[in-house]
C-alpha cells in the first residue's frame, strides 16, 4: 500500500526523504508528499499527485525544503481519491486548496494503513469544532492526536497512546509536533515500519531498502508500540506509556541487491536472480542431506491435516504445495485464500498445521488468517521473505526464503523461493512419516534446478519474439491438469497483472463445461504439459480447442515432441522430477508476461492499481 519515510539528523532532510520514497515507490504511486522542519520553525508541506518524479521536480529534489527533520509518504489511495488534497502529510489545523506550504498546525503526520472507525471519530471531532479538508482517514487520526494532546495537556506519547486505544484498524504512523523540534513520534499496528540509526542520525521507513544506503542497524518496532525519535536516538514505549528496551539488529543484504543491476526493469533483474535465489533458499535449509525448516519432528509426525493459507502468487505456491505434499506424504492438504479463510467459520482440525505463505509477511488477510488459526489453538508455520515482518514474528515457527528484496510488484523470485520451501516441507514431512524412504534423489534433483532455470533464461529471445506477436491480443487461456493447472494459475496472473490482457487459467478438463464456447479463431491458448501421466489428456484438450480455431502455445517437457503436431509454438523445459516442474515451467510464462507488457509499453514494475504489499483488506 503506502510507503512512509522519516529522518531526523544533521543533514538536510528533503533529499534523504525523497531517496527513501524512491525505494518505496513500489508500495504506492498515485501521490506523494513531504513535511520538513527547520529547528523550531513550522513544518513546510509539499504534495503532488502522480509519480514521485513530480514531487522531486516541485522541490528541486528535496533541496527547496529547509530543515533536518522531516517525514514523507507515497500513497496508494484507499480512502479518498488520489488528489493533491488527499495526499499526505496531513495536518491538525485547517487548510484549504492544495494543503501545501508552511503549516502552523500543532501536529503533522503521515500514515500507512487503514482506520476502520474513522467516520465515527470524524463525527466526534466535528462536534468538538474540528473541520476537515480531505476525505482521508489519516486526517482524522492526526486531528484526534491533536485533540487529546490539547484537551489533556499531555505529552506526545500519551496523546498518541490515547489515539491508539480509540482507533480500530492498521497503521504505521509518523507525526511531528510543533512544540518538539527535531523529534518524530511513531506508532505501529499491523503495518510495517523499521527504524535505522547511524552517525547520530535516525531514519524511519516502511521497508529496509529505503534506508540501506545510510545504515544497516535497525530496530523493529512491535505491534501497538510507539517511539520517540531524536537524532541518533530511539526510545520505545508500550501502550501504557512505559519505556521498553530493544536490541539493534544488523540487516545483512546489500543496498545494491535492491537496485536494478543493469536491467531495464526490476522484474527482469528479479527473473534472472532466480537460479541464485533457488540455490540460496535450498542451502539455507539443507545441510549434508538434512532438512531443517525449524519444525519439530514429533509435531510433524502428529499432523493430520494441513491448511495452506495465502494470497495472490503465494496462494498459487500453496496450490502446488498441495499437490506435492499430498503426493509425497498422503497427509490431506487444503489450500485457502486468506481473505476467505479469515471469515469462513470452518471447523478446523485440532491436530492441524496452518502454513501461511507470504513474501512481505505483512499482507493483511494472511496476517488475519494466521491470528485466526492461533486463536483456534492450531500450530502455525510461516514461509516469509521479509525478515522481522509481522507474519514471521507471530507464527509459531518461520522459515525465511532467501529471495532478498523484491521490488517489482509482480512477484517472480519470491514465488520461486517459496516453491523451494514448499518442496522441502513436503520432503521433510514424508521423511519423518516414512512415506519417503530416501530423500537423497529428491534433494539431488532440487540441486539441479538452478542450472535448469539458467538454461531456460538463455532461451529468452524466442519468448521475446513470440510476445511481439501478442500486442493486440485481448484474451488468453492457460490450461493444464493437476500440477500443470497450478502452474497455469501463476502464468495467467503474471500476464494479466502487468500487460492488462485478460487471461484465465483453467483446469483443462473443465474447458468443456463452459469456457470452450469462448474459443474462436486466433484465440491464444497456452497449454502446460509437464506431468507424464496427464500429458495425453491435456494434449487432447489442446486438439479440441485447435479444431475450434485456437492459436496454441505449449510449455512441455523435453522429449514430448509429438506436441509439435498440435502447438503453433512450443517451449521445452528440461526434465526434472514432476513434483518440481513448476519451478521450470513458470520461467517461460514469466518471460512471456514481461515481454508482452514491455511490448505494449506498460510500466512493468509498477502496474496500475496494484501494490506490492497489501496491508489493508
Ligand atoms: C500482492 C502482490 C502479489 C503477492 C500478493 C501476496 O497482490 O502484488 O505479488 O503475491 O500480494 O503478497 P505476499 O506479500 O503475502 O506474498
Coordinates of C-alpha atoms and ligand atoms in Angstrom, one line a residue:
X1 CA 0.0 0.0 0.0
X2 CA 1.5 3.3 1.1
X3 CA 5.1 3.8 2.0
X4 CA 6.4 6.1 4.7
X5 CA 9.9 7.6 5.5
X6 CA 11.3 9.8 8.1
X7 CA 14.6 11.4 9.1
X8 CA 16.0 13.5 11.9
X9 CA 19.7 14.3 11.9
X10 CA 22.2 16.9 11.0
X11 CA 21.8 17.0 7.2
X12 CA 19.0 18.4 5.1
X13 CA 16.1 16.0 5.3
X14 CA 14.4 16.7 1.9
X15 CA 16.8 14.8 -0.4
X16 CA 17.1 11.9 2.1
X17 CA 13.4 11.5 2.4
X18 CA 12.9 11.6 -1.4
X19 CA 15.6 9.0 -1.8
X20 CA 13.8 6.8 0.6
X21 CA 10.5 7.3 -1.1
X22 CA 12.1 6.3 -4.5
X23 CA 12.9 2.9 -2.9
X24 CA 9.3 2.6 -1.6
X25 CA 7.5 3.7 -4.8
X26 CA 6.6 0.1 -5.5
X27 CA 4.3 0.4 -2.4
X28 CA 2.1 3.1 -3.9
X29 CA 2.5 5.7 -6.6
X30 CA -0.6 7.8 -7.1
X31 CA 0.6 10.7 -5.0
X32 CA 3.4 11.7 -2.6
X33 CA 4.3 14.4 -0.1
X34 CA 6.9 15.7 2.4
X35 CA 6.8 17.7 5.5
X36 CA 10.2 19.2 6.7
X37 CA 11.0 21.3 9.7
X38 CA 13.9 23.7 10.3
X39 CA 14.5 23.8 14.0
X40 CA 11.5 25.2 15.8
X41 CA 10.1 26.8 12.6
X42 CA 6.7 25.4 11.5
X43 CA 6.8 22.5 9.0
X44 CA 6.8 23.1 5.3
X45 CA 4.5 20.7 3.5
X46 CA 4.7 19.9 -0.2
X47 CA 2.5 17.4 -2.0
X48 CA 2.0 16.2 -5.5
X49 CA -0.2 13.8 -7.4
X50 CA 1.2 11.2 -9.8
X51 CA 4.6 9.6 -9.6
X52 CA 7.3 10.7 -7.3
X53 CA 9.2 12.5 -10.0
X54 CA 6.5 15.2 -9.8
X55 CA 7.4 15.9 -6.2
X56 CA 11.1 15.8 -7.0
X57 CA 10.6 18.5 -9.6
X58 CA 8.4 20.5 -7.3
X59 CA 11.0 20.5 -4.5
X60 CA 14.2 20.7 -6.6
X61 CA 14.9 17.1 -5.5
X62 CA 14.1 18.0 -1.9
X63 CA 16.6 20.9 -1.7
X64 CA 13.9 23.5 -1.7
X65 CA 12.9 22.4 1.7
X66 CA 15.0 23.8 4.6
X67 CA 15.5 21.6 7.7
X68 CA 17.0 18.5 9.1
X69 CA 13.8 16.8 10.4
X70 CA 11.0 15.5 8.2
X71 CA 8.6 12.9 7.1
X72 CA 7.5 11.6 3.7
X73 CA 4.8 9.5 2.1
X74 CA 4.0 7.7 -1.1
X75 CA 0.3 6.9 -1.4
X76 CA -1.8 4.2 -2.9
X77 CA -5.3 5.5 -2.3
X78 CA -7.7 3.7 -0.1
X79 CA -9.9 6.4 1.5
X80 CA -10.4 9.3 -0.8
X81 CA -9.3 9.8 -4.4
X82 CA -5.7 10.2 -5.4
X83 CA -5.8 14.0 -5.4
X84 CA -3.3 16.5 -4.0
X85 CA -5.6 17.5 -1.1
X86 CA -5.9 13.8 -0.1
X87 CA -2.1 13.2 -0.4
X88 CA -0.1 13.0 2.9
X89 CA 1.2 14.6 5.0
X90 CA -1.9 15.7 6.8
X91 CA -2.2 18.4 9.4
X92 CA -4.3 19.1 12.5
X93 CA -5.1 22.7 11.6
X94 CA -7.5 24.0 9.0
X95 CA -6.2 24.5 5.5
X96 CA -7.6 24.9 2.1
X97 CA -6.6 24.3 -1.5
X98 CA -3.6 22.1 -2.0
X99 CA -2.8 22.0 1.7
X100 CA 0.8 22.8 0.8
X101 CA 3.1 25.4 2.2
X102 CA 4.0 26.4 5.7
X103 CA 1.7 24.9 8.3
X104 CA 1.0 26.4 11.7
X105 CA -0.6 23.2 12.9
X106 CA 0.3 21.6 16.1
X107 CA 0.5 18.1 14.6
X108 CA 1.5 17.0 11.1
X109 CA 1.7 13.3 10.1
X110 CA 1.7 10.5 7.6
X111 CA 0.1 7.1 7.8
X112 CA 0.2 3.7 6.1
X113 CA -2.8 1.5 6.8
X114 CA -6.5 2.0 7.2
X115 CA -8.6 3.3 10.1
X116 CA -11.8 1.4 10.1
X117 CA -13.8 3.6 12.5
X118 CA -12.7 6.9 11.0
X119 CA -16.3 8.1 10.3
X120 CA -17.4 7.8 13.9
X121 CA -14.2 9.6 15.0
X122 CA -14.7 12.3 12.5
X123 CA -18.2 13.0 13.8
X124 CA -16.8 13.2 17.3
X125 CA -14.1 15.7 16.2
X126 CA -16.7 17.7 14.2
X127 CA -18.7 18.1 17.4
X128 CA -15.6 19.5 19.1
X129 CA -15.1 22.1 16.5
X130 CA -12.7 20.5 14.1
X131 CA -13.2 20.8 10.3
X132 CA -11.9 18.6 7.6
X133 CA -10.3 19.5 4.3
X134 CA -9.7 16.0 2.9
X135 CA -11.7 12.7 2.6
X136 CA -8.9 10.6 4.2
X137 CA -8.9 8.5 7.4
X138 CA -5.4 9.9 8.1
X139 CA -6.6 13.5 8.6
X140 CA -9.0 12.1 11.2
X141 CA -6.2 10.4 13.1
X142 CA -3.9 13.4 13.1
X143 CA -6.7 15.6 14.4
X144 CA -7.6 13.1 17.1
X145 CA -4.0 13.1 18.3
X146 CA -4.2 16.9 18.4
X147 CA -7.5 16.8 20.3
X148 CA -6.1 14.5 23.1
X149 CA -2.8 16.5 23.2
X150 CA -4.6 19.7 23.8
X151 CA -7.6 18.5 25.9
X152 CA -5.5 16.7 28.5
X153 CA -2.3 18.8 28.2
X154 CA -0.3 15.7 27.9
X155 CA 3.0 14.8 26.0
X156 CA 3.1 13.4 22.5
X157 CA 3.5 9.8 23.6
X158 CA 0.4 9.9 25.9
X159 CA -1.6 11.7 23.2
X160 CA -0.7 9.0 20.6
X161 CA -1.4 6.2 23.1
X162 CA -4.9 7.6 23.7
X163 CA -5.5 7.8 20.0
X164 CA -4.3 4.2 19.5
X165 CA -6.8 3.0 22.1
X166 CA -9.6 4.8 20.3
X167 CA -8.9 3.8 16.6
X168 CA -9.6 0.5 15.0
X169 CA -7.6 -0.7 12.0
X170 CA -4.0 -0.8 11.0
X171 CA -1.3 1.9 10.9
X172 CA 2.3 2.8 10.7
X173 CA 2.1 6.4 11.8
X174 CA 4.7 9.2 11.9
X175 CA 3.9 12.5 13.5
X176 CA 5.8 15.8 14.3
X177 CA 4.6 18.1 17.0
X178 CA 5.4 21.8 16.6
X179 CA 6.3 22.0 20.3
X180 CA 9.0 19.4 19.8
X181 CA 11.6 20.4 17.2
X182 CA 13.8 17.7 15.7
X183 CA 11.6 14.9 17.0
X184 CA 9.4 12.4 15.2
X185 CA 6.9 10.3 17.0
X186 CA 5.8 7.0 15.5
X187 CA 3.3 4.3 16.3
X188 CA 2.6 0.9 14.7
X189 CA -0.2 -1.7 14.4
X190 CA -0.3 -4.3 11.7
X191 CA 1.6 -2.1 9.2
X192 CA 5.3 -2.4 8.6
X193 CA 7.9 0.0 10.0
X194 CA 11.6 -0.1 10.8
X195 CA 13.9 2.4 12.5
X196 CA 17.5 2.8 11.5
X197 CA 20.3 4.6 13.4
X198 CA 23.7 5.7 12.2
X199 CA 26.2 8.5 12.9
X200 CA 23.9 10.4 15.3
X201 CA 21.0 10.4 12.8
X202 CA 17.7 8.4 12.7
X203 CA 15.8 7.0 9.8
X204 CA 12.3 5.6 9.6
X205 CA 10.9 3.6 6.7
X206 CA 8.2 1.0 5.7
X207 CA 10.8 -1.2 4.3
X208 CA 14.6 -1.9 4.5
X209 CA 15.7 -0.8 1.0
X210 CA 14.7 2.8 1.8
X211 CA 17.4 3.2 4.4
X212 CA 20.1 0.8 3.3
X213 CA 22.2 3.5 1.8
X214 CA 22.6 5.0 5.2
X215 CA 22.5 2.3 7.7
X216 CA 22.2 -1.4 8.4
X217 CA 21.5 -1.1 12.1
X218 CA 17.7 -1.2 12.6
X219 CA 15.1 -1.6 15.3
X220 CA 11.9 -3.5 14.6
X221 CA 9.1 -1.7 16.4
X222 CA 6.4 -4.1 17.5
X223 CA 2.6 -4.0 17.2
X224 CA 1.0 -1.5 19.5
X225 CA 4.2 0.2 20.3
X226 CA 5.3 3.8 19.9
X227 CA 8.7 5.5 19.7
X228 CA 10.1 8.9 20.2
X229 CA 12.9 9.6 17.7
X230 CA 15.6 12.2 18.0
X231 CA 18.9 12.5 16.0
X232 CA 20.7 9.2 16.7
X233 CA 18.3 8.1 19.4
X234 CA 15.2 5.9 19.6
X235 CA 13.1 5.5 22.7
X236 CA 10.3 2.9 22.6
X237 CA 7.1 2.8 24.6
X238 CA 4.2 0.4 25.1
X239 CA 0.6 1.4 25.1
X240 CA 0.8 2.2 28.9
X241 CA 3.5 4.7 28.1
X242 CA 6.2 2.6 29.8
X243 CA 9.6 2.6 28.1
X244 CA 10.6 -0.7 26.5
X245 CA 14.1 -1.8 25.7
X246 CA 15.0 -3.0 22.2
X247 CA 18.1 -4.5 20.5
X248 CA 19.5 -3.1 17.3
X249 CA 19.6 -5.7 14.5
X250 CA 22.0 -5.8 11.6
X251 CA 20.5 -6.1 8.1
X252 CA 22.6 -8.5 6.1
X253 CA 21.6 -7.9 2.4
X254 CA 23.3 -5.2 0.3
X255 CA 21.9 -1.9 -1.0
X256 CA 23.0 -3.0 -4.4
X257 CA 20.8 -6.0 -4.2
X258 CA 17.8 -3.6 -4.1
X259 CA 18.9 -1.8 -7.3
X260 CA 18.3 -2.7 -10.9
X261 CA 21.8 -4.0 -11.6
X262 CA 21.9 -3.2 -15.3
X263 CA 18.5 -4.5 -16.2
X264 CA 15.8 -2.2 -17.7
X265 CA 13.3 -3.3 -15.1
X266 CA 13.4 -4.8 -11.6
X267 CA 11.2 -7.5 -12.8
X268 CA 13.7 -8.7 -15.4
X269 CA 16.5 -8.4 -12.9
X270 CA 14.5 -10.5 -10.4
X271 CA 13.6 -13.1 -13.1
X272 CA 17.4 -13.5 -13.6
X273 CA 18.1 -13.8 -9.9
X274 CA 16.0 -17.0 -9.7
X275 CA 18.8 -19.5 -10.1
X276 CA 20.7 -17.9 -7.1
X277 CA 17.5 -17.5 -5.1
X278 CA 16.6 -21.1 -5.5
X279 CA 20.1 -22.2 -4.5
X280 CA 20.3 -19.9 -1.5
X281 CA 16.9 -20.9 -0.2
X282 CA 17.7 -24.6 -0.7
X283 CA 21.1 -24.3 1.0
X284 CA 19.8 -22.3 3.9
X285 CA 17.5 -25.3 4.8
X286 CA 19.5 -28.3 3.7
X287 CA 23.0 -29.2 5.0
X288 CA 24.6 -32.5 4.5
X289 CA 21.3 -34.0 3.3
X290 CA 19.5 -32.9 6.5
X291 CA 16.5 -30.6 6.0
X292 CA 15.9 -28.1 8.8
X293 CA 13.0 -25.8 8.5
X294 CA 12.8 -25.1 12.2
X295 CA 9.9 -27.6 12.6
X296 CA 9.7 -30.0 15.5
X297 CA 9.9 -33.7 14.3
X298 CA 7.4 -35.0 16.8
X299 CA 4.9 -32.4 15.8
X300 CA 5.3 -33.2 12.2
X301 CA 4.5 -36.8 13.0
X302 CA 1.2 -35.8 14.6
X303 CA -0.2 -33.6 11.9
X304 CA -3.5 -35.0 10.5
X305 CA -4.4 -32.1 8.3
X306 CA -2.6 -29.2 6.6
X307 CA -4.1 -25.8 5.7
X308 CA -2.1 -23.6 3.4
X309 CA -3.3 -20.1 3.5
X310 CA -2.0 -17.2 1.3
X311 CA -2.9 -14.5 -1.2
X312 CA -2.0 -13.9 -4.9
X313 CA 1.0 -15.7 -6.1
X314 CA 1.8 -17.1 -2.7
X315 CA -1.6 -18.8 -2.9
X316 CA -0.5 -20.4 -6.2
X317 CA 2.6 -21.7 -4.5
X318 CA 0.1 -23.2 -2.0
X319 CA -1.8 -25.0 -4.8
X320 CA 1.4 -26.5 -6.0
X321 CA 2.3 -27.3 -2.4
X322 CA -1.0 -29.2 -2.0
X323 CA -0.3 -31.5 -5.0
X324 CA 3.3 -32.1 -3.9
X325 CA 2.6 -32.6 -0.2
X326 CA -0.4 -34.9 -0.7
X327 CA 1.5 -37.0 -3.2
X328 CA 4.7 -37.3 -1.2
X329 CA 3.2 -37.7 2.3
X330 CA -0.5 -38.7 2.0
X331 CA -1.4 -36.0 4.5
X332 CA -4.6 -34.2 3.4
X333 CA -4.0 -30.6 2.4
X334 CA -6.5 -27.7 1.9
X335 CA -5.4 -24.6 0.2
X336 CA -7.3 -21.5 1.2
X337 CA -7.3 -17.9 0.1
X338 CA -6.5 -15.9 3.2
X339 CA -9.3 -13.4 2.5
X340 CA -11.8 -16.2 2.6
X341 CA -10.2 -18.3 5.3
X342 CA -10.4 -15.5 7.8
X343 CA -14.1 -15.2 7.6
X344 CA -15.1 -18.8 7.0
X345 CA -16.5 -20.4 10.0
X346 CA -15.0 -23.7 9.1
X347 CA -14.3 -26.4 11.7
X348 CA -10.5 -26.7 11.9
X349 CA -9.0 -30.0 12.7
X350 CA -7.1 -29.7 16.0
X351 CA -4.1 -31.7 15.0
X352 CA -3.5 -29.5 12.1
X353 CA -0.8 -27.3 10.9
X354 CA -1.6 -23.9 9.2
X355 CA 1.1 -22.8 6.8
X356 CA 1.0 -19.1 5.9
X357 CA 3.0 -18.2 2.8
X358 CA 3.8 -14.5 2.2
X359 CA 6.6 -12.6 0.5
X360 CA 6.1 -9.4 2.5
X361 CA 5.0 -11.0 5.7
X362 CA 2.5 -8.1 6.1
X363 CA -0.4 -9.0 3.8
X364 CA -3.4 -8.0 6.0
X365 CA -5.6 -11.0 5.1
X366 CA -2.8 -13.5 5.6
X367 CA -1.9 -12.0 8.9
X368 CA -5.6 -12.1 10.0
X369 CA -5.8 -15.7 8.9
X370 CA -2.7 -16.5 11.0
X371 CA -4.2 -14.9 14.0
X372 CA -7.5 -16.8 13.4
X373 CA -5.6 -20.1 13.3
X374 CA -3.7 -19.2 16.5
X375 CA -7.0 -18.2 18.2
X376 CA -8.3 -21.7 17.4
X377 CA -5.2 -23.3 19.0
X378 CA -3.7 -24.5 15.8
X379 CA 0.0 -24.6 15.2
X380 CA 1.2 -22.1 12.6
X381 CA 4.3 -22.2 10.4
X382 CA 5.1 -19.3 8.1
X383 CA 7.1 -19.1 4.9
X384 CA 8.1 -15.5 4.6
X385 CA 10.7 -13.4 2.7
X386 CA 10.9 -10.2 4.7
X387 CA 12.8 -10.7 7.9
X388 CA 11.2 -9.4 11.1
X389 CA 7.8 -8.9 9.4
X390 CA 4.6 -9.4 11.3
X391 CA 3.7 -12.8 9.9
X392 CA 7.2 -14.0 10.6
X393 CA 7.2 -12.8 14.1
X394 CA 3.7 -14.0 15.0
X395 CA 3.8 -17.5 13.6
X396 CA 4.9 -20.4 15.9
X397 CA 7.8 -21.0 13.6
X398 CA 9.1 -19.4 10.5
X399 CA 11.2 -20.3 7.5
X400 CA 12.7 -17.4 5.7
X401 CA 13.0 -17.7 1.9
X402 CA 16.2 -16.2 0.6
X403 CA 14.9 -14.1 -2.3
X404 CA 16.3 -10.8 -1.0
X405 CA 14.4 -7.6 -1.5
X406 CA 11.8 -7.9 -4.3
X407 CA 10.9 -4.6 -5.8
X408 CA 8.8 -5.3 -8.9
X409 CA 5.1 -5.5 -7.9
X410 CA 4.6 -8.7 -9.9
X411 CA 6.5 -11.4 -7.9
X412 CA 8.9 -13.8 -9.6
X413 CA 11.9 -14.7 -7.5
X414 CA 9.9 -14.7 -4.2
X415 CA 7.5 -17.1 -5.8
X416 CA 10.4 -19.4 -6.9
X417 CA 11.9 -19.3 -3.4
X418 CA 8.5 -20.1 -1.8
X419 CA 8.2 -23.1 -4.1
X420 CA 11.5 -24.5 -2.8
X421 CA 10.4 -24.0 0.7
X422 CA 7.2 -25.9 0.0
X423 CA 9.0 -28.8 -1.7
X424 CA 11.4 -29.0 1.3
X425 CA 8.4 -29.0 3.7
X426 CA 6.8 -31.9 1.8
X427 CA 10.0 -33.9 1.6
X428 CA 10.8 -33.4 5.3
X429 CA 7.2 -34.4 6.2
X430 CA 7.5 -37.5 4.1
X431 CA 10.8 -38.4 5.6
X432 CA 9.5 -38.0 9.2
X433 CA 6.4 -40.0 8.4
X434 CA 8.3 -42.6 6.5
X435 CA 6.4 -42.2 3.2
X436 CA 9.8 -41.2 1.6
X437 CA 12.4 -43.9 2.2
X438 CA 15.3 -42.0 0.8
X439 CA 15.3 -38.2 0.4
X440 CA 18.6 -38.1 -1.5
X441 CA 17.3 -38.4 -5.1
X442 CA 14.8 -35.7 -4.5
X443 CA 17.3 -33.3 -2.9
X444 CA 19.8 -34.0 -5.7
X445 CA 17.1 -33.1 -8.2
X446 CA 16.5 -29.9 -6.3
X447 CA 20.2 -29.1 -6.5
X448 CA 20.0 -29.3 -10.3
X449 CA 17.1 -26.7 -10.6
X450 CA 19.3 -23.5 -10.7
X451 CA 21.2 -24.8 -13.7
X452 CA 18.0 -25.8 -15.5
X453 CA 16.4 -22.4 -14.8
X454 CA 19.6 -20.8 -16.2
X455 CA 19.2 -22.8 -19.4
X456 CA 15.6 -21.6 -19.7
X457 CA 16.7 -18.0 -19.3
X458 CA 19.2 -18.3 -22.0
X459 CA 16.4 -19.1 -24.4
X460 CA 14.5 -15.9 -23.7
X461 CA 14.8 -14.3 -27.2
X462 CA 12.4 -16.9 -28.5
X463 CA 9.8 -15.7 -26.0
X464 CA 10.5 -12.1 -26.8
X465 CA 9.8 -12.9 -30.4
X466 CA 6.6 -14.7 -29.6
X467 CA 5.5 -12.0 -27.3
X468 CA 6.0 -9.4 -30.0
X469 CA 3.1 -11.1 -31.9
X470 CA 0.7 -10.6 -28.9
X471 CA 0.4 -6.8 -29.0
X472 CA -3.3 -6.8 -29.9
X473 CA -4.3 -10.0 -28.1
X474 CA -7.4 -9.5 -25.9
X475 CA -7.9 -12.8 -24.2
X476 CA -5.6 -15.7 -23.3
X477 CA -6.5 -19.1 -21.7
X478 CA -3.9 -21.2 -19.8
X479 CA -4.8 -24.8 -19.5
X480 CA -3.3 -27.8 -17.6
X481 CA -4.2 -30.6 -15.3
X482 CA -3.0 -31.4 -11.8
X483 CA 0.2 -29.6 -11.0
X484 CA 0.2 -28.1 -14.5
X485 CA -3.1 -26.3 -13.7
X486 CA -1.4 -24.8 -10.6
X487 CA 1.4 -23.5 -12.8
X488 CA -1.1 -22.0 -15.2
X489 CA -2.7 -20.0 -12.3
X490 CA 0.6 -18.2 -11.8
X491 CA 1.3 -17.9 -15.6
X492 CA -2.1 -16.3 -16.2
X493 CA -1.8 -13.9 -13.2
X494 CA 1.6 -12.7 -14.4
X495 CA 0.3 -11.9 -17.8
X496 CA -2.8 -10.1 -16.8
X497 CA -1.3 -8.1 -13.9
X498 CA 1.4 -6.4 -16.0
X499 CA 0.1 -6.5 -19.6
X500 CA -3.6 -5.8 -18.8
X501 CA -4.6 -8.6 -21.3
X502 CA -7.5 -10.6 -19.9
X503 CA -6.3 -14.1 -19.2
X504 CA -7.7 -17.1 -17.3
X505 CA -6.3 -20.3 -16.1
X506 CA -8.5 -23.4 -16.5
X507 CA -8.2 -26.9 -15.3
X508 CA -8.1 -28.4 -18.8
X509 CA -10.8 -30.9 -18.0
X510 CA -13.2 -28.0 -17.1
X511 CA -12.9 -26.4 -20.6
X512 CA -15.8 -28.2 -22.0
X513 CA -18.1 -27.1 -19.1
X514 CA -18.3 -23.6 -20.4
X515 CA -15.1 -21.9 -21.4
X516 CA -14.8 -23.7 -24.7
X517 CA -17.6 -21.5 -26.0
X518 CA -15.2 -18.6 -25.8
X519 CA -12.7 -20.2 -28.2
X520 CA -12.8 -18.7 -31.6
X521 CA -10.4 -18.1 -34.5
X522 CA -7.0 -16.9 -33.3
X523 CA -7.7 -17.1 -29.6
X524 CA -4.4 -17.8 -27.8
X525 CA -4.5 -20.9 -25.6
X526 CA -1.4 -21.8 -23.6
X527 CA -1.1 -25.5 -22.6
X528 CA 1.2 -26.6 -19.8
X529 CA 2.3 -30.3 -20.1
X530 CA 4.9 -31.3 -17.6
X531 CA 3.1 -34.2 -15.9
X532 CA 3.8 -37.5 -17.7
X533 CA 0.6 -39.2 -16.7
X534 CA -1.6 -36.3 -17.8
X535 CA 0.2 -35.4 -21.0
X536 CA -2.1 -37.3 -23.3
X537 CA -5.2 -35.9 -21.7
X538 CA -4.1 -32.2 -21.8
X539 CA -2.9 -32.8 -25.4
X540 CA -6.3 -33.9 -26.4
X541 CA -7.9 -30.8 -24.9
X542 CA -5.5 -28.7 -26.9
X543 CA -6.5 -30.6 -30.1
X544 CA -10.2 -29.8 -29.2
X545 CA -9.5 -26.1 -28.9
X546 CA -7.4 -26.1 -32.0
X547 CA -10.2 -27.5 -34.0
X548 CA -12.2 -24.5 -32.9
X549 CA -9.6 -22.1 -34.2
X550 CA -7.4 -21.6 -31.2
X551 CA -3.8 -20.5 -31.7
X552 CA -1.6 -22.7 -29.4
X553 CA 1.4 -22.3 -27.4
X554 CA 2.8 -25.2 -25.3
X555 CA 5.1 -25.4 -22.4
X556 CA 6.2 -29.0 -22.3
X557 CA 8.9 -31.3 -21.2
X558 CA 11.9 -32.0 -23.5
X559 CA 11.1 -35.2 -25.4
X560 CA 7.3 -34.5 -25.8
X561 CA 7.9 -33.8 -29.5
X562 CA 4.5 -35.0 -30.6
X563 CA 3.2 -31.7 -29.3
X564 CA 4.7 -30.1 -32.4
X565 CA 1.8 -31.6 -34.5
X566 CA -0.6 -29.6 -32.4
X567 CA 1.0 -26.5 -31.0
X568 CA 2.0 -23.4 -33.1
X569 CA 4.8 -22.5 -30.7
X570 CA 6.5 -24.7 -28.1
X571 CA 8.9 -24.0 -25.2
X572 CA 10.6 -27.1 -23.9
X573 CA 11.6 -27.3 -20.3
X574 CA 14.4 -29.5 -19.0
X575 CA 13.3 -32.8 -17.4
X576 CA 13.0 -32.9 -13.7
X577 CA 11.1 -34.8 -11.1
X578 CA 7.5 -34.0 -12.0
X579 CA 6.9 -32.6 -8.4
X580 CA 9.3 -29.8 -9.2
X581 CA 8.2 -29.0 -12.7
X582 CA 6.5 -25.7 -11.6
X583 CA 9.9 -24.2 -10.9
X584 CA 10.8 -24.6 -14.5
X585 CA 7.5 -24.2 -16.4
X586 CA 6.9 -20.8 -14.7
X587 CA 10.0 -19.3 -16.2
X588 CA 8.8 -19.0 -19.8
X589 CA 5.5 -17.8 -18.5
X590 CA 7.1 -15.0 -16.5
X591 CA 9.2 -14.1 -19.6
X592 CA 6.1 -14.1 -21.9
X593 CA 4.3 -11.8 -19.5
X594 CA 7.3 -9.5 -19.2
X595 CA 8.0 -9.1 -22.9
X596 CA 4.3 -8.8 -23.7
X597 CA 3.9 -5.9 -21.2
X598 CA 7.1 -4.2 -22.3
X599 CA 6.0 -4.5 -26.0
X600 CA 2.7 -2.8 -25.1
X601 CA 4.6 0.0 -23.4
X602 CA 3.3 -0.7 -19.9
X603 CA 5.0 0.2 -16.7
X604 CA 6.2 -3.3 -15.9
X605 CA 7.5 -2.7 -12.4
X606 CA 4.5 -0.7 -11.2
X607 CA 1.3 -2.0 -12.9
X608 CA -1.7 0.2 -12.4
X609 CA -3.9 -0.2 -9.4
X610 CA -1.6 -2.9 -7.8
X611 CA 0.6 -2.7 -4.8
X612 CA 3.4 -5.0 -3.7
X613 CA 2.3 -5.3 -0.2
X614 CA -1.4 -5.3 0.5
X615 CA -1.6 -4.2 4.2
X616 CA -5.3 -3.4 4.1
X617 CA -8.3 -5.7 3.5
Ligands
LIG1 C1 0.2 -8.6 -3.9 C2 1.4 -8.8 -4.8 C3 1.5 -10.3 -5.2 C4 1.5 -11.1 -3.9 C5 0.3 -10.9 -3.0 C6 0.5 -11.6 -1.7 O1 -1.0 -8.8 -4.6 O2 1.3 -8.0 -5.9 O3 2.7 -10.4 -5.9 O4 1.5 -12.5 -4.4 O5 0.2 -9.5 -2.8 O6 1.6 -10.9 -1.1 P1 2.5 -11.6 0.0 O7 3.5 -10.5 0.4 O8 1.7 -12.0 1.1 O9 3.2 -12.7 -0.6

